[in-house]
XYZ file of C-alpha atoms in Angstrom:
570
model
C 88.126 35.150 160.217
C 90.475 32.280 160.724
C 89.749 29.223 158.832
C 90.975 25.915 160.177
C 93.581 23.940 157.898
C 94.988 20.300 158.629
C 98.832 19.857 159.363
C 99.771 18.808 156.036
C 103.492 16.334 155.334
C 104.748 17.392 152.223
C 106.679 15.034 149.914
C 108.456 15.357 146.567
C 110.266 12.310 146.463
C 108.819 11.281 142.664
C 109.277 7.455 143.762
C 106.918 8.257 146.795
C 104.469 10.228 144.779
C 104.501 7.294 142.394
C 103.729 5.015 144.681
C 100.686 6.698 146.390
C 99.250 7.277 142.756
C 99.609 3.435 142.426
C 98.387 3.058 145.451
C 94.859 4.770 144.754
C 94.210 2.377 141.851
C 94.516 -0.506 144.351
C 92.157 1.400 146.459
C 88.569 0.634 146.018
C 87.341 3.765 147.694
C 89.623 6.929 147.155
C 87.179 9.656 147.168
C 89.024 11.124 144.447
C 88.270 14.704 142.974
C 90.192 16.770 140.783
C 90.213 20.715 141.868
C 90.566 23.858 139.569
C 93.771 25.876 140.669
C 91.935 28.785 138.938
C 88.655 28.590 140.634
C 88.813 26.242 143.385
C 86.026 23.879 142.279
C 85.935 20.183 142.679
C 84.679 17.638 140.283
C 84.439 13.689 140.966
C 86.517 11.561 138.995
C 84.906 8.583 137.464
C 87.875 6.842 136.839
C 91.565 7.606 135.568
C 94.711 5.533 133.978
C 98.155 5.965 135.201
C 99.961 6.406 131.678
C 103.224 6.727 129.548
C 104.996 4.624 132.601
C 103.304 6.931 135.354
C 104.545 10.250 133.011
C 100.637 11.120 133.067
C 97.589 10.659 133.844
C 94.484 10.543 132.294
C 91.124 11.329 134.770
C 87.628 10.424 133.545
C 85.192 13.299 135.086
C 81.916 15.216 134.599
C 82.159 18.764 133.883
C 79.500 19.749 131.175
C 80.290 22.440 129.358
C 83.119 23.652 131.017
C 85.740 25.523 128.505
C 89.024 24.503 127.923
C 90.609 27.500 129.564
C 89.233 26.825 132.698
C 91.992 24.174 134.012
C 95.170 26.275 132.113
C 96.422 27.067 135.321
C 96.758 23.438 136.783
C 94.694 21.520 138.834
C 95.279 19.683 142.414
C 93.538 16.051 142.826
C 92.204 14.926 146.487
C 91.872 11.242 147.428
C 91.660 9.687 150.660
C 93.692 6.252 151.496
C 92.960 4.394 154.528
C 93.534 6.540 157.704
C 94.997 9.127 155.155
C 93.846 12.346 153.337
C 95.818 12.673 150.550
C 96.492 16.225 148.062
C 98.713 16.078 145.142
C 99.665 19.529 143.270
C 102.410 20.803 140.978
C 99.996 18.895 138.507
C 100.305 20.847 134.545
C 97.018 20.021 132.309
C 98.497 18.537 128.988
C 95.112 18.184 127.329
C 91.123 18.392 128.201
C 89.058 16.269 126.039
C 85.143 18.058 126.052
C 83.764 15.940 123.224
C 83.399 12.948 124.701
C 81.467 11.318 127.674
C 82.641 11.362 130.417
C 85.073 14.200 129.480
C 88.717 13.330 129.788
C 91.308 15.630 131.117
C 94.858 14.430 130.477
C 97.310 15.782 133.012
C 101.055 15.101 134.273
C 102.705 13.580 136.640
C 101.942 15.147 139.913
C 105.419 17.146 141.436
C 104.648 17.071 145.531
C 102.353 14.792 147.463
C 100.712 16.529 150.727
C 99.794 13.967 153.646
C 97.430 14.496 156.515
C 95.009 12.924 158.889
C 92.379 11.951 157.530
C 89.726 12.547 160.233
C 91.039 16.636 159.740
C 90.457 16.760 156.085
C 88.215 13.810 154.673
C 85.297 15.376 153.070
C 82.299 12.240 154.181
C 79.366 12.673 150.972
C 75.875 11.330 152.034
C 74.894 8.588 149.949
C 71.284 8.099 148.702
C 68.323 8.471 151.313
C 70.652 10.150 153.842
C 69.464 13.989 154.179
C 70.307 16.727 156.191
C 68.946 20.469 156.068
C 71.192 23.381 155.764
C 69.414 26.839 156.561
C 72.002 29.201 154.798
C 71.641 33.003 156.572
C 74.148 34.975 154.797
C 72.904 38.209 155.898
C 71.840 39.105 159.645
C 68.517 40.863 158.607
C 67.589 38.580 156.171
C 66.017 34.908 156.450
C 67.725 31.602 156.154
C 67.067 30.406 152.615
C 67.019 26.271 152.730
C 69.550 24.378 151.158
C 70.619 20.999 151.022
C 73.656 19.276 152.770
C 75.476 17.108 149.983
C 79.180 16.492 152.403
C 81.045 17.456 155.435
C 84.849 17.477 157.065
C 85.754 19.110 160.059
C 86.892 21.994 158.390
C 83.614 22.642 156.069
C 80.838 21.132 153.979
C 79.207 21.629 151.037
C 76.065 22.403 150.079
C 73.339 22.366 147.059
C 71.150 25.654 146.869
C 68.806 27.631 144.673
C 70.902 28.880 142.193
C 69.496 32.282 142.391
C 70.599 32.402 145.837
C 74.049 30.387 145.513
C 74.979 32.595 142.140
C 74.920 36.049 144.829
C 77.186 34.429 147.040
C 81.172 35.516 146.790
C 84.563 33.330 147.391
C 85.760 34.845 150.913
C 82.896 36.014 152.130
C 81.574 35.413 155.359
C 77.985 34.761 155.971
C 75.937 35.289 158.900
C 74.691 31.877 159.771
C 75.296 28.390 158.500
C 72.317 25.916 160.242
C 72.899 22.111 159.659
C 70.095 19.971 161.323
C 69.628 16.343 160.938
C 66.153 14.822 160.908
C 66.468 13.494 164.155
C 66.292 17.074 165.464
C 69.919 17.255 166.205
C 70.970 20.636 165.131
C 74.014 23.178 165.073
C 74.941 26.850 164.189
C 78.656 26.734 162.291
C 80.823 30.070 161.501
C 81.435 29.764 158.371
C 83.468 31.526 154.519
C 82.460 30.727 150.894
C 85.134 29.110 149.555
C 83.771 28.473 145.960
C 80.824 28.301 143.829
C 79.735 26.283 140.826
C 76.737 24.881 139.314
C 75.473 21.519 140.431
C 74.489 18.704 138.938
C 70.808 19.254 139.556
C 69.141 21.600 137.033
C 68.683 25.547 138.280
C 71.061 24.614 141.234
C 74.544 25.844 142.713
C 76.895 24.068 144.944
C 78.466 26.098 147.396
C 81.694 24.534 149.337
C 82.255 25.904 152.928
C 85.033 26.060 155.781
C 83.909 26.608 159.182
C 86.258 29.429 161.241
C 88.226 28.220 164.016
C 85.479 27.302 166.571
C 85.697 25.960 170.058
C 86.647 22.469 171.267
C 82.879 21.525 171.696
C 81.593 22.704 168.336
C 84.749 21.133 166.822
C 83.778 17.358 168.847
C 80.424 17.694 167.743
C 81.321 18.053 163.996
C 83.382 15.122 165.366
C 80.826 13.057 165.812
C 78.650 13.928 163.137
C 81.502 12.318 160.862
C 81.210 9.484 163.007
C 77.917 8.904 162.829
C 77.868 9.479 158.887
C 80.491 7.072 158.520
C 78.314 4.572 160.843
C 75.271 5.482 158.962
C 76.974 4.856 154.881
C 78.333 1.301 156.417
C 75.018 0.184 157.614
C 73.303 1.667 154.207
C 75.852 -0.651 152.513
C 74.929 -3.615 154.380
C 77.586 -4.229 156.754
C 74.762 -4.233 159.431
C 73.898 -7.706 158.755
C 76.555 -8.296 161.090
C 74.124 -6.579 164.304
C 77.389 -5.078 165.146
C 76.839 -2.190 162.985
C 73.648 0.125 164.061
C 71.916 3.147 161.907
C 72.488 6.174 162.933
C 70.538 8.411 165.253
C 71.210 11.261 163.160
C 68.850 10.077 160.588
C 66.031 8.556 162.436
C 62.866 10.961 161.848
C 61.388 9.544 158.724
C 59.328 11.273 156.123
C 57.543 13.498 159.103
C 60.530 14.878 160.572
C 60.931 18.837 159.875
C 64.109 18.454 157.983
C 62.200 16.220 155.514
C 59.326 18.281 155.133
C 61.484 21.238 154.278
C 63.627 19.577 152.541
C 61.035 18.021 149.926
C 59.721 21.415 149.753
C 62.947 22.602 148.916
C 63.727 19.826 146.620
C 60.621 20.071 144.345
C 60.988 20.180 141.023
C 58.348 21.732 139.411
C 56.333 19.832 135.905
C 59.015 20.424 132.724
C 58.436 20.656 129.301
C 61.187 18.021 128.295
C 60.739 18.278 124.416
C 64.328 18.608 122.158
C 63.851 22.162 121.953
C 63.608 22.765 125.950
C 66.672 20.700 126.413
C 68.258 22.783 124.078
C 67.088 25.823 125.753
C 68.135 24.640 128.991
C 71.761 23.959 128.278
C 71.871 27.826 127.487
C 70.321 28.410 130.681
C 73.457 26.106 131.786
C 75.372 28.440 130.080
C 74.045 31.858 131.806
C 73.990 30.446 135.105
C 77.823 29.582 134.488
C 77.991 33.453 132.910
C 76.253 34.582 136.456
C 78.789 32.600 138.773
C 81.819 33.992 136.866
C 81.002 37.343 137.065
C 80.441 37.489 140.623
C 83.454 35.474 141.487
C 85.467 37.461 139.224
C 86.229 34.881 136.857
C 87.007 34.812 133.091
C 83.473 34.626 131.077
C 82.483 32.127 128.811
C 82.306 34.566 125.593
C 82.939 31.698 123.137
C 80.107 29.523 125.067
C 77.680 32.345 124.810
C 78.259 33.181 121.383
C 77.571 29.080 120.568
C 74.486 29.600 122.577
C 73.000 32.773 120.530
C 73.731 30.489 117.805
C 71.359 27.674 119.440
C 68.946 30.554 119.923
C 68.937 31.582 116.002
C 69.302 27.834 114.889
C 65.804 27.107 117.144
C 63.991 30.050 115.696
C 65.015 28.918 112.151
C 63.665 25.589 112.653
C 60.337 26.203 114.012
C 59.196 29.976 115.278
C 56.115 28.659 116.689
C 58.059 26.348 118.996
C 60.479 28.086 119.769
C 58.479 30.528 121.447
C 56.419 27.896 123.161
C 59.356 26.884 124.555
C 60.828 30.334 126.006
C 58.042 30.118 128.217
C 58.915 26.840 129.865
C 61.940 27.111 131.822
C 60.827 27.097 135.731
C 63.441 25.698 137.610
C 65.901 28.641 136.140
C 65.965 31.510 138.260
C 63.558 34.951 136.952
C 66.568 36.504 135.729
C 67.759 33.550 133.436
C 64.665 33.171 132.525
C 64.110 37.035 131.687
C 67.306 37.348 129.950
C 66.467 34.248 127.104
C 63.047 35.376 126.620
C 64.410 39.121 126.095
C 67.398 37.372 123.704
C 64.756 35.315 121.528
C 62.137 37.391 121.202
C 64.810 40.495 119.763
C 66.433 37.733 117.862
C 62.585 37.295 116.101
C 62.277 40.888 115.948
C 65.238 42.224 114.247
C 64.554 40.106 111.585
C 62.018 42.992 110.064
C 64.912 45.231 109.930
C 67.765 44.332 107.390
C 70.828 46.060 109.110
C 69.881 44.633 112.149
C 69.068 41.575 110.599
C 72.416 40.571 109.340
C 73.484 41.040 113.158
C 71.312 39.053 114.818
C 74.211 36.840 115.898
C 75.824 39.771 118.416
C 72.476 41.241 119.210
C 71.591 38.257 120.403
C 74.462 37.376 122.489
C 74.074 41.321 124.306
C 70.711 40.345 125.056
C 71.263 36.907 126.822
C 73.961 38.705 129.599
C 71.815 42.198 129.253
C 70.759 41.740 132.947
C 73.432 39.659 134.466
C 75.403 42.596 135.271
C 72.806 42.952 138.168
C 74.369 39.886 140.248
C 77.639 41.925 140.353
C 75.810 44.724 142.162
C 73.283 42.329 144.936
C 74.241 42.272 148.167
C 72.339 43.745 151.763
C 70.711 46.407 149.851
C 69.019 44.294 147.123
C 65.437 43.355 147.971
C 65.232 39.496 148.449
C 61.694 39.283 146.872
C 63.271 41.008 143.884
C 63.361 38.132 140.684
C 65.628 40.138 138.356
C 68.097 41.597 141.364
C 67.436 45.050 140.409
C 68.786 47.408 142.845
C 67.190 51.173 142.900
C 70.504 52.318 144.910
C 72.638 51.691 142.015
C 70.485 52.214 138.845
C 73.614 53.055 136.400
C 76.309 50.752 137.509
C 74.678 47.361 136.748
C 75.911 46.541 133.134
C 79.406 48.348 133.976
C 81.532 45.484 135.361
C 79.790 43.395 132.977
C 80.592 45.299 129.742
C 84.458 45.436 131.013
C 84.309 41.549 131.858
C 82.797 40.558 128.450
C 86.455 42.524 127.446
C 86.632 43.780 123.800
C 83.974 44.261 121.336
C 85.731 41.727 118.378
C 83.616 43.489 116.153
C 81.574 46.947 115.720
C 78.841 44.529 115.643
C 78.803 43.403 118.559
C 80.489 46.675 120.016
C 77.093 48.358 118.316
C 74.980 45.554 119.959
C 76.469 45.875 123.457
C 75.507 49.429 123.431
C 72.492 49.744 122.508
C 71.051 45.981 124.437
C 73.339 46.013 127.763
C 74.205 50.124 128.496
C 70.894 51.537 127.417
C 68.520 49.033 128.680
C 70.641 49.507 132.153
C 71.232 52.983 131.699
C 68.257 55.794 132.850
C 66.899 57.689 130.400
C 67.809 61.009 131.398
C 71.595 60.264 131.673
C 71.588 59.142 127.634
C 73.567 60.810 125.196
C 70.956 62.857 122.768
C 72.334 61.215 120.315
C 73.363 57.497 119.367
C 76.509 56.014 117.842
C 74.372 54.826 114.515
C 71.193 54.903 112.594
C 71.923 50.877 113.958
C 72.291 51.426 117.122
C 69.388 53.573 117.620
C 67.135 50.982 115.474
C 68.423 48.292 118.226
C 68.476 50.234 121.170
C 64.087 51.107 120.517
C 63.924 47.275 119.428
C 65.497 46.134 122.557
C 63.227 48.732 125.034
C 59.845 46.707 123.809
C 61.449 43.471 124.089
C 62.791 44.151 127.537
C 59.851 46.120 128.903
C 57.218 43.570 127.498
C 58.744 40.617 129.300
C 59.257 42.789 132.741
C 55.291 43.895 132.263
C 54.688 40.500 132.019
C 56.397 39.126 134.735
C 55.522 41.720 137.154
C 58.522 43.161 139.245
C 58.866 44.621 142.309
C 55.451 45.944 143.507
C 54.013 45.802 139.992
C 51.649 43.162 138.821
C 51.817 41.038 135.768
C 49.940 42.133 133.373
C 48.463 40.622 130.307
C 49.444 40.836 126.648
C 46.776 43.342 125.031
C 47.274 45.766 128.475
C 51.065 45.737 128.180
C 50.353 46.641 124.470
C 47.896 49.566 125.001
C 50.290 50.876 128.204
C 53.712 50.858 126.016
C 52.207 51.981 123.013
C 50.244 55.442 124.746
C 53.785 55.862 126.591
C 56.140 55.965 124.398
C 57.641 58.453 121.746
C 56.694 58.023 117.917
C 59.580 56.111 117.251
C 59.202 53.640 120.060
C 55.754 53.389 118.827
C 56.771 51.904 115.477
C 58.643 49.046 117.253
C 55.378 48.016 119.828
C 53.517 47.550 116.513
C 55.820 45.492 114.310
C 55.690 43.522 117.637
C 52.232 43.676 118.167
C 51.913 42.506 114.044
C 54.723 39.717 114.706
C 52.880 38.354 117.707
C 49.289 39.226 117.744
C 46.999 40.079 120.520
C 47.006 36.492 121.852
C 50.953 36.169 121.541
C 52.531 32.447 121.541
C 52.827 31.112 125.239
C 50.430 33.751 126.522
C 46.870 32.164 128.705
C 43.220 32.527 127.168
C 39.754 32.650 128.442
C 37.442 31.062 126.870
C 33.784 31.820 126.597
C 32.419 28.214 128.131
C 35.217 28.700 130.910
C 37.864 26.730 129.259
C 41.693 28.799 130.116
C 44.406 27.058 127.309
C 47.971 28.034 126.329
C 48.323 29.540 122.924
C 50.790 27.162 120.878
C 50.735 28.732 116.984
C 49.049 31.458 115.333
C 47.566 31.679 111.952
C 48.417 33.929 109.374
C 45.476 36.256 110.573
C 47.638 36.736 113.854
C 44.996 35.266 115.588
C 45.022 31.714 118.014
C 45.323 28.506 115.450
C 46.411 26.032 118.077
C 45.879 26.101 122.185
C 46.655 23.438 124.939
C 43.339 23.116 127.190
C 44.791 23.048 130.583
C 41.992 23.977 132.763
C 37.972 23.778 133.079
C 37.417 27.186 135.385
C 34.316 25.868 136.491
C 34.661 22.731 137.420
C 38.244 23.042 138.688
C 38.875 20.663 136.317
C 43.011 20.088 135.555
C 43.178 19.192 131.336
C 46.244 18.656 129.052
C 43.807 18.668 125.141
C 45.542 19.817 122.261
C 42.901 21.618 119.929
C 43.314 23.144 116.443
C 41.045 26.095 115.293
C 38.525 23.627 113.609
C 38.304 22.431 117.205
C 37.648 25.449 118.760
C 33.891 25.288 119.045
C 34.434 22.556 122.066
C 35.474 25.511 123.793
C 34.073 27.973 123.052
C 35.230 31.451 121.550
C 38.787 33.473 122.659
C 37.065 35.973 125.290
C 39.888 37.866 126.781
C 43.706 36.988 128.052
C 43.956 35.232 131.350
C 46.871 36.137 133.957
C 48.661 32.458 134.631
C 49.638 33.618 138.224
C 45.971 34.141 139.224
C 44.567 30.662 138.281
C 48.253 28.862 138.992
C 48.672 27.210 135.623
C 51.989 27.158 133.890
C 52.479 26.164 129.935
C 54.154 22.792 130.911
């Protein structure tokens, strides 16, 4: 597929550059963005300081948590001057400041300067209250999933999406559809390639950047005058239509009632958060993953030294305050199932392996194979994987999942966490019958059981595929009458760790009450529970209760299944 490009003027005349860098800080609108050589993502410059007597530069930007690494290869910067589009390259990174906010990436001076028209290139961003749906079809069998549109040149757009859709989606690849409607009811299909990926700004989202294929002169006019009408649309938002001469757009006249707003708010709901310390902190390793899940499937270095920091957040959190911290694994909706999955599995081992001394005093790299265990399955998605399917499993390819993801994680620094990787990512993605009889270690064998419960108590739980959730005390009395003798041992040191009633699970209550369990006692048994909901009266409650409390409730009857009443522990 041919993908349009502007005619581009290249200079290298370092007085010119020079002068269009100066140029840009006269400017009060540049549009300026600084782009990854390695990975092609764009990030908006907040501001930046011509330095050293124009020798370098130094660009304010967000780019949380991004590692140093990223930018080693040199980065390209994009502004747009008057009737120009403007790309500089032959830019070297001399330094990128993370520890501060905004981060600051020093760079030098740029070699070349490359000049085109700016109606071919300029990338137009909606500004606040300006919306426009994007129906994203990247496979002809399957169903548009809704995105949003966040900009748009002739040659692409970009877009903010689900991240568990946006995270499946490849560089190159071409998709099947590409919708953009405007709530007026004006509407278009565009050809269109990936060109990048990365995680937006909003939480448990991806922004994917598009260019359209060559196209014919009518589709091309009508992108046209989209831009037009954007344009028109921004001034007037801005207040230039005091003047009369400037009218609002017709694109955007629909109001709250049009389709594309309807769909649009559905897609844009956020649901309730927990937003306590430990959450946040729980989040940014979600952050973390999600980055982790983008690599891999674009074939990009992985964050190992981010991931190891966040199984250190994991361990510091459990440290601090058990009961909390597994409150708080349960409270991360807005990350996609397998994100969600993959820290539950990581926090709960972490808990575990603390009954066993030599796994104990390896909790560090157990902990880090758990959080990517599954994330091997985003290399493997594509046409074949069921849609429906929260953790991406895919029956067609049961033993290559955690392959590519063992050889992108690279070398074991450790036998540690070579041990760890074993016995969390190959076995837990590896069938049963095709395991060696016997294992590396007495270790590995401990951890590779240990893991199995975790992992197959959180699926149970979650329900997957076909299978319904199912609560705590059945997922006990299933595992436990399935498994060997040794697997036994490991369902109940988790069953003794957690109780019947574990910590985030749903009660019934004998008077009707359903509440969240927040702490046990040292009997194992419920010694503080958030009322959320009065079954009989369809009454919605948020009551914090401590076991001397309990008799305004009633008395702990059986487990309740969140999915079937709709309550969630936030």
């Amino acid at each position: 597929m041919n993908v349009t490009q502007p005619p581009r003027i290249e200079i290298d005349d370092e007085d010119r550059v020079a002068a269009a860098l100066a140029s840009l800080q006269q400017a009060r609108r540049s549009d300026l963005r600084v782009e990854c050589v390695l990975t092609g993502e764009r990030f908006d410059i907040e501001d930046f300081a011509i330095e050293d007597g124009g020798e370098r530069l130094t660009l304010s930007l967000t780019a949380e948590g991004l590692p140093r690494e990223r930018f080693d290869a040199g980065v390209r910067l994009h502004a747009s001057l008057g009737v120009e589009a403007l790309l500089f390259s032959g830019i070297a990174v001399q330094a990128f400041r993370i520890e501060q906010e905004p981060a600051a990436l020093v760079i030098a001076k740029p070699a070349r300067v490359h000049v085109s028209n700016k109606r071919e290139s300029t990338r137009i961003r909606l500004v606040r209250g300006m919306r426009a749906l994007v129906q994203l079809q990247v496979y002809e069998d399957r169903n548009p999933v809704d995105a949003r549109l966040m900009d748009l040149s002739l040659g692409g757009c970009g877009i903010e999406i689900e991240l568990r859709a946006g995270m499946l989606l490849r560089a190159g690849q071409d998709v099947f559809a590409l919708f953009i409607e405007f709530p007026n009811g004006t509407r278009a299909s565009l050809p269109a390639t990936v060109r990048h990926v990365q995680l937006a700004e909003r939480n448990g989202h991806a922004y994917v950047g598009f260019a359209f294929a060559r196209r014919d002169d009518a589709r091309r006019n009508g992108v046209v005058q989209w831009l037009r009408e954007m344009e028109r649309e921004i001034a007037f938002r801005a207040g230039h239509g005091s003047n009369h001469l400037i009218q609002p757009s017709r694109l955007f006249l629909g109001g709250t009632e049009s389709r594309v707003s309807i769909r649009l708010d559905r897609q844009e709901h956020q649901p309730p958060t927990n937003n306590t310390p430990m959450v946040a902190s729980l989040r940014r390793v979600a952050h973390v993953l999600g980055d982790t899940a983008i690599a891999l499937r674009q074939e990009r270095a992985l964050p190992v030294e981010r991931l190891y920091e966040s199984a250190d957040t994991l361990g510091r959190l459990l440290d601090e305050n058990r009961a909390e911290f597994l409150y708080a694994l349960c409270c991360l909706p807005e990350q996609p199932p397998v994100i969600q999955h993959c820290i539950a599995v990581a926090g709960r081992l972490a808990d575990l392996v603390q009954s066993e001394d030599i796994l104990a005093s390896n909790r560090r790299d157990i902990t880090v194979a758990a959080l990517v265990h599954d994330l091997g399955n985003v290399l493997e998605a594509g046409p074949h994987t069921a849609s429906t399917d929260p953790l991406i499993t895919d029956p067609a390819h049961p033993t290559n999942s955690h392959t590519g993801l063992l050889a992108a994680l690279g070398p074991a620094a450790s036998w540690a966490a070579g041990g760890a990787r074993r016995a969390v990512i190959e076995r837990l993605n590896t069938p049963a019958d095709a395991l060696p009889e016997a294992p590396a270690s007495v270790a590995v064998d401990l951890l590779t059981r240990a893991a199995y419960v975790v992992d197959m108590i959180d699926v149970m739980s979650r329900g997957v595929g076909d299978r319904e959730p199912k609560a705590p005390l059945q997922i006990f009395r299933e595992l436990y009458h399935a498994s060997g003798e040794d697997d036994r041992r490991w369902v109940e040191r988790y069953m003794k760790r957690h109780g019947l009633y574990p910590i985030g699970s749903l009660v019934h209550f004998s008077s009707g009450f359903l509440a969240w369990v927040l702490r046990l006692g040292d009997d194992g048994q419920p010694s503080r529970i958030r009322v959320v909901r009065d079954v009989g009266g369809q009454r919605r409650l948020n009551q914090i209760l401590d076991r001397a409390d309990f008799g305004q409730v009633g008395t702990i009857e059986r487990p309740g299944l969140p999915q079937r009443f709709g309550v969630t522990p936030y």
